[in-house]
Amino acid sequence: MLNIEIDGKQLTVEPGTTIIDAADAAGIYIPRFCYHKKLSVAANCRMCLVQVEKAPKPMPACATPVTDGMKVMTRSETALKAQKAVMEFLLINHPLDCPICDQGGECQLQDLAVGYGMGNSRYAEEKRVVLNKNIGPLISTDMTRCIHCTRCVRFGQEIAGIMEMGQIGRGEHSEITTFIESSIGSELSGNIIDLCPVGALTSKPFRYSARGWELTTRPSISPHDGLGANLAVETKNNSVFRVLPRDNEEINECWLSDKDRFAYEGLNSPERLQRPMVKRYGEWRECDWPEALEAVAGGLKRVRSENGDAQIGALASPHATVEELYLLHKLMHGIGNGNVDHRLRQSDFSADANLQGAPWLGMAIAEVEKLDSVLVVGSTLRADHPLLAHRLRQAVKRGAQLNLINPVDDDLLCDVANKAIVAPDAMVQTLDQVRRALAGESVAGMAGSIAASLRQGERKAVLLGNLAQHHPRYADLHAMAQQVAELLGAKFGFLGEAANSVGAYLAGAVPDEAGMNAAQMLEEPRRAYILLGTEAELDSYNPAKTLAALQSAQLVVALSPYKHHALDYAHVLLPVAPFSETSGTFVSTEGRAQSFSAAVKPLGETRPAWKVLRVLGNLMELPGFDYESSEQVRAEALHGDLSAKLNNRLKAPVAKPVGAAAGGLQRIGEVPIYHADSIVRRAAALQKTAAAGVPTAAMNGETLDRAGVVEGMDVIVCQGAGSVVLKAARDDRLPHDCVRVPAGHPATAMLGGMLDEIVVERAG
Amino acid sequence: MLSPESLKKIDREVAKYPAEHKQSAVMSALRIAQDEKGWLAPETIAFVAHYLDLQPIAAQEVATFYNMYDLKPVGKHKITVCTNLSCTLMGAESAVEYLQRKLGIGFGETTPDGRFTLKEGECMGACGDAPLFQLNNRKICAKLSPETIDAILAGLE
Amino acid sequence: MANTPKGQNEVIFHSIHLPESWKLANYLAVGGYDALKKVLAEKMPPDEIISQLKISALRGRGGAGFPTGLKWSFMPRNYEGDKYLVCNSDEGEPGTFKDRDIILYNPHQLIEGMIIGGYTLGAKVGYNYIHGEIWEAYERFEEALDEARAAGLLGKNILGSGLDFDIHAHHGFGAYVCGEETALLESIEGKKGQPRFKPPFPASFGLYGKPTTINNTETLASIPYIVRHGGQKFLDLGKPNNGGTKIFSVSGHVGKPGNYEVAMGTPFSELLAMAGGVRGGRKLKAVIPGGSSVPVLPAEIMMQLTMDYDSIAQAGSYLGAGSVIVMDDTVCMVRALERLSYFYFEESCGQCTPCREGTGWLYRIIHRIEHGLGRPEDLDLLDSLAGNISGRTICALGDAAAMPVQGMLKHFRHEFEHHIQHKKCMV
Ligand SMILES: Cc1cc2nc3c(=O)[nH]c(=O)nc-3n(C[C@H](O)[C@H](O)[C@H](O)COP(=O)(O)O)c2cc1C
Ligand code: SF4
Ligand code: FES
C-alpha cells in the first residue's frame, strides 16, 4: 500500500492506482471528460490536469499512477490555471448555444464551464463547423459539439466488441463518425449517448421531446431479457419519455442494451388497449370493467360446469411479474387442475418430472466475467442476452476460452476457441461426443477440441441458451450438459430467456403432476384459455398449432396491454398494465428478486394484472384472493429462501440414446432481438434498425442449390399447413439442410415449430 | 476488387509482421490499392479493411490521417510541392508560381484534361535539395528551376 | 547528397565519395560489418556494448539527445517473449534531411547498427519506419535488406553464429507526428499515428505491447563505429557529454545547402563557412539551430556558439536533430512564423485538446497579423496560448508548436509589433 496526500488529505491506496481513482475514492472531484471508469485511459482531454509536488508540469490525473509519498494538489493555482486553460481550448470551437442543445441541462461541458470557464472569450476567429452524420434510427448526432474525448470510439472497441465509430482525419479536422455514414449495428449502441459528455450524441427517439430537468425519474427493472437490468424510467405528464441505466455493478454495471433503453417507445404505442372489450355475436365492443369481468367469470364457470375444470388452460408470458403469475397459478389451481405454463416456446417437457427446482444461471452474473472456460449450447447470444454476451467477451479478453455448440455462427465479436456449428438435430450428438470425450473416450474432431479446451482453467461453466431450451430434444441436452458439467466440475446454468423466467417457476406458473404444460394444452385443445401478457402466435414454439387451438376454443380471455392479433381469436380483451404502470417483481436469471413500483399511472382504464386476477378470483368465489397490495402477493409467492428453490440438476440425468437424424430440411427458428416481447415489438425506433428487418429464409449455398433457388429469390416456406413467402438469403456459415427462419415475427406467425422440419420451394 | 498482383504485394507486406497483427500492413495495403485504383474510394477502403480483417472505419481512420492518401480522384500525375520554411527560403514560391502558371491550376486542383493535380505539401525531409516537389508519391524532383520543371513535365506521358 | 569536406566524415559518411557506396560489396570493402563480426566472434557481452555506448557519450540524434547507452540499459533483460528494436527514419521536421542521405548512401551501416542493437537488446525483429515522402530511400533500404539477407547477414543464424535477427521496412505515408516514437509505434501497428501517454515507456510497453527500443537512424548508424573503435575514440571525436561527429543539415540562405558531418563542438561559424556562407554575401539575420520546433536565435548569439547539445541549450535553444535553418536579412519573421505555425496546425494529430485547439488558434492569430489584421493584444495572447499548450500535451508536438512562437516573440517581438501597428512588414 502507498501513502499519498491529495489536497491535504492523507490516503492509503493500492500500488497502480491512478490519481483520479484515488481522488474519486476519497470523494475529491477532479474534472474530466475522456476518463471513464469502464474504458481504457486515453488522457486526451487534459481536463484533469493537477499539480504534483516536484513535477515540473501539471500531470493528467487519469493517467498518472500514484507513487509513495506523492503530494497532489487538485485546486492549487497551478492546477486551476491548467484546468481553466484546457476549458478555454475546449470552448473555442464549441457552440455556446446550450439553450437549443438537446444535452442542455445535463451536459458535463456546460457544468464544468461554469466552474472553470473564463467568462468572456479571447477567441475571435470563426468556429469550426462539422457536418452531422446519420448513424441510424437510435442515435442523433450534432458533431460540431464533439470534444474528441473518444469515449464513444473506445466503447465500441472495448465494450461493444466492434469498432463502428472512429475518429477520422487529423488535428482540428478530425471528426467522429461511422464508416461513410453507415448505421451503428451494435445491440449496445445506446450507451454512447450516456458516455458522450456533451450534446454530440443524443437519443434520436427522445430528441427535443423534453429537458432533463422536466422529467421525473423512477427506479425500475427491465422487463425484457433475464438479466434484470436496473432502469431509471423518466416520465413527464404521466408517460415514459426515456429510459436510462441505473448503475449496478453486479448486474448491468453502467450499461443498458438498446432493447432495455429504447423499448419504452412500445409503452406509448397507439396499439395500447385502453378499455376492456368483449366480442358478442362476432362484434367487438368496448365495455366497462364489471361487464368484462362478469363475462369472463361467467364464461369460465360455464366451461367448468359443462366441460369440466380440466378444459380451462392458462398460458402466460415469462415477462409477466411474479405477482401476476402467482395469482394466475392460484386462480388455475382454484378453478381447475392447474393447467398453467409460461414456457410457451419450449417444446420438450420430458424433463419436468426430473426437475428439482427453477432452472437458473447457476452462478452470479458478475461471475460470468471471471470464467476461464465456457461451453455455450444453443444460443443467439448477442441478441438474446446482450449484456451477458458482453460479460463473456470481457472474460475472453482476459483469456477465457469460449466454446460453442450452435446451429448458427453469428459473430460474437470475440475469439471463439472452438465452435461446432451443426444442425439442431446434431447438437445432441455433438454434446454427447463432448461428454464422451470428457468421460475418457477418444473423440476426434471439434467435440474433442471442445472437451480439451473445457478442461483448462479453474472456473468453468456449461450454459444452455434459448435455442437449447426450445429444442425438441431439450431434455437430452439438459441431461448431457449436466453430465458434462459434472465431469468438469463446472458450473451449470441456463441463460434465462425472459425477465421473469426464473420468477415464473417460483411463482408456480408451471403445471404440477396433475396439470398440463403449454404443449399439452395446445396439443389437446382446451375449451377455454386465459392468456396473460402473451401474443400467443408470436410467443409460442408452434404458432400454427397455437392459433388453431385458440381459434377452436369457446372462450379466450386475453389480458394484455395491447390490442393485438387476439382480436381474431379472443372473446374478451382486458387491458392490463405493462411493467411501467404496475408494481411487481422479476426474479432474474441469477435468482435475484427485484421489485419495482409503477413509474406512471395506468393508461386509460388499464389496470395492473394482479388486481384484475384478484377480482377474477373473487368473482369465481375462490378463497384467498383478498390481497391489499402487490407486496402481500409477493410475500406469499416468494416466501422462504429463494436460493434453495433454484436448481438445475435433474434427479436422474439420463439422455435418450442418440438416434439418426431425420431427413429433410430443419428450421432454425430463433427469436429476433427486437421481436422477443410485446413491448419491444412496438418500439418504433428499434423497429427501424437492421436487426428488426423482414425475416428471410437463409440457407447455405449447397442447400440453396439443392432447393433450386438463388439468393434474393422469393421462396415458399411451409411447415404443416402453414406457409409464407420469404426472400431466400445465403449464409454459408449455416449447417447443411437447415433453413434459418426467425420466429416471433408476424411474417412467420403462420408457420409451425421453431426447430422442426420445414419445406422450401421456389415461388411462382 | 484489387488485381492479383496487388494482392500479392499486400501479402508480402502482411508477412513482415507477426501473424496476429495483420493490421500493421494496412498502410501499405492502402498505398498499393491507391497505386492500382488511382485514389481511395470508400469501397476500396472497405475492401482493404475486409482483406485484413479490420472494421472499415479502422481503415478509414488510417486513410484519412496520412496525407499521401487521395480520398478524391486526382490527375494522372500528382505534383506535391513542399512550401515549408526551408523550401520557401530556397525558392519554393517561384517554383509554385511557375507550376501554377504553366499548368493553369492552383493548389488542390486538377487540369481539365485530367493529367495533373497540384498539391501543397509539408516537409519531405529533403530540404537541402529545395525547391522540390514529389511526383506521384514516389519521386522527389529536386533543385527546381523553370528549365528543370519544363524538362520533368515534358518527360511525363 | 552530403558534401562535407574530406576528413570530416569520420563516422557515417566515410564512404560517401565512393561510387555506389550503398552496395553491400562496397560497404564490405571499407570494413563494413566488421563490427558485427567482432561482436559475434568475440560473443561480446551485451553489457560490454552498453558500457562502450555510455563511454562514447552518444546521444540520441532524433532530437531529444537522450544518452543512447542509458536508453539501451532500460530494456528488460530476462524477458520471456518478443522484444523489438525500431529505427526512426521518419524525419519530416522542416529543415531535417540527414536520415534520407544515410539510407541512400550508407544503408548497410544502419543495418549493421540495427543487428548489433538486436543482439544487445535481445530483439529478434527490427523495423525501420521510413518517412512517407522519401520512397526512393525506402526502396533502397529494401534492396539493402535483400542483399544482407542473401549474404547471411540478416535472418536466421546470422553468419552461422546462432543469432536470429531480421529487419523490415515500414513505409510512412505523410504524417510528421509519426516521428514521435509512440505515434510511430501506433503507426507500425496499422493505426493512426496518435502518440501514447507515457508512462508506460516503450522499454516496458512498446510495439504490440512488448519491450521496445526506438532510436534515430543516425544514432543506430553510429553504433558500428563505436563497437569497432571503442567508445573512447568516438567520444574523442567530439567533446565531453557530446561524443562523436554529428550530421548537420544546413538549409535556407546558404551558398551550399546540404548535410555536413562534423565533430560535435565545431563552431557554428565554421559550419556556416563550410556550407558556403550566407547566400549572395548577405547579412545573417537569424538561425534556427535544430529544426523548426526549436526557438530561433539571432545572428549575434548564434555566431558565438559551437554546434553541440550543451552550447546551444545554454543559449536558450536546442540542437535538436541538427537541422540548421539559416535566414538572411530579407526574411520577415512574421511570415516565417506563420508558415511554421501552419505546419504544426496541419500536423497536430488531433488527440489532445491543447494541441488540437491551440495550434489552430496560434496559426490564425499569426496569419491575421501577417495580413494586416493584428491587434495590440495579440502578442500577449500568443504568449499566453503558447504557455497554455506547452507541457500540457500528450506528446512533445505541443511543445514543438509553442517553442517557435516563444522564440520569435523573445528575439523579434519588435517585428511583430511593427506588423500590427503598420499593417505591413518592416523588411
Ligand atoms: C513531434 C515529434 C517529432 C519527432 N520526429 C522525429 C523524427 O523524425 N526522427 C527521430 O528520430 N525522432 C523524432 N522525434 C523524437 C522521437 O520521439 C524519439 O525521441 C527519437 O526517435 C529517439 O531516438 P534517439 O534517442 O536515437 O534520438 C520526434 C519527436 C516529436 C515529439
Ligand atoms: S500534442 Fe498534438 S500531436 Fe501530440 S498527442 Fe497531443 S494532439 Fe497529438
Ligand atoms: S480525464 Fe484525464 S485527460 Fe481526460
PDB file of C-alpha atoms and ligand atoms in Angstrom, chain A residues 44 46 171, chain B residues 65, chain C residues 177 180 193-196 344 347-357 359 389 392-399, ligand 2:
ATOM      1  CA  ASN A  44      -6.659  13.209 -24.357  1.00  0.00           C
ATOM      2  CA  ARG A  46      -6.449  17.129 -20.412  1.00  0.00           C
ATOM      3  CA  GLY A 171      -5.795  17.669 -35.975  1.00  0.00           C
TER       4      GLY A 171
ATOM      5  CA  PHE B  65      -4.936  10.504 -41.156  1.00  0.00           C
TER       6      PHE B  65
ATOM      7  CA  VAL C 177       3.775  13.316 -35.826  1.00  0.00           C
ATOM      8  CA  GLU C 180       7.273  10.898 -32.226  1.00  0.00           C
ATOM      9  CA  GLY C 193      -0.215   7.955 -35.630  1.00  0.00           C
ATOM     10  CA  GLN C 194      -1.544   9.230 -32.360  1.00  0.00           C
ATOM     11  CA  PRO C 195       1.050   9.319 -29.597  1.00  0.00           C
ATOM     12  CA  ARG C 196       0.581   7.305 -26.448  1.00  0.00           C
ATOM     13  CA  TYR C 344       2.060  22.439 -36.540  1.00  0.00           C
ATOM     14  CA  GLU C 347       0.336  18.183 -38.391  1.00  0.00           C
ATOM     15  CA  SER C 348      -1.287  18.062 -34.957  1.00  0.00           C
ATOM     16  CA  CYS C 349      -2.685  14.602 -34.549  1.00  0.00           C
ATOM     17  CA  GLY C 350      -5.887  15.976 -33.045  1.00  0.00           C
ATOM     18  CA  GLN C 351      -5.854  13.824 -29.996  1.00  0.00           C
ATOM     19  CA  CYS C 352      -5.264  16.124 -27.064  1.00  0.00           C
ATOM     20  CA  THR C 353      -7.134  19.339 -26.506  1.00  0.00           C
ATOM     21  CA  PRO C 354      -4.407  21.970 -26.075  1.00  0.00           C
ATOM     22  CA  CYS C 355      -2.582  20.952 -29.241  1.00  0.00           C
ATOM     23  CA  ARG C 356      -5.653  20.270 -31.385  1.00  0.00           C
ATOM     24  CA  GLU C 357      -7.332  23.533 -30.491  1.00  0.00           C
ATOM     25  CA  THR C 359      -2.234  25.086 -32.837  1.00  0.00           C
ATOM     26  CA  ILE C 389      -0.024  24.428 -24.738  1.00  0.00           C
ATOM     27  CA  ARG C 392       0.184  20.116 -21.108  1.00  0.00           C
ATOM     28  CA  THR C 393       0.009  17.774 -24.074  1.00  0.00           C
ATOM     29  CA  ILE C 394       0.410  14.026 -24.564  1.00  0.00           C
ATOM     30  CA  CYS C 395       3.459  14.345 -26.763  1.00  0.00           C
ATOM     31  CA  ALA C 396       6.056  16.983 -27.426  1.00  0.00           C
ATOM     32  CA  LEU C 397       4.418  18.199 -30.635  1.00  0.00           C
ATOM     33  CA  GLY C 398       2.555  20.641 -28.454  1.00  0.00           C
ATOM     34  CA  ASP C 399       5.847  21.990 -27.135  1.00  0.00           C
TER      35      ASP C 399
HETATM   36  S1  SF4 D   2       0.461  17.104 -28.596  1.00  0.00           S
HETATM   37 FE1  SF4 D   2      -0.605  17.217 -30.579  1.00  0.00          FE
HETATM   38  S2  SF4 D   2       0.356  15.651 -31.772  1.00  0.00           S
HETATM   39 FE2  SF4 D   2       0.889  15.211 -29.634  1.00  0.00          FE
HETATM   40  S3  SF4 D   2      -0.746  13.834 -28.916  1.00  0.00           S
HETATM   41 FE3  SF4 D   2      -1.441  15.888 -28.491  1.00  0.00          FE
HETATM   42  S4  SF4 D   2      -2.702  16.429 -30.296  1.00  0.00           S
HETATM   43 FE4  SF4 D   2      -1.433  14.712 -30.860  1.00  0.00          FE
END
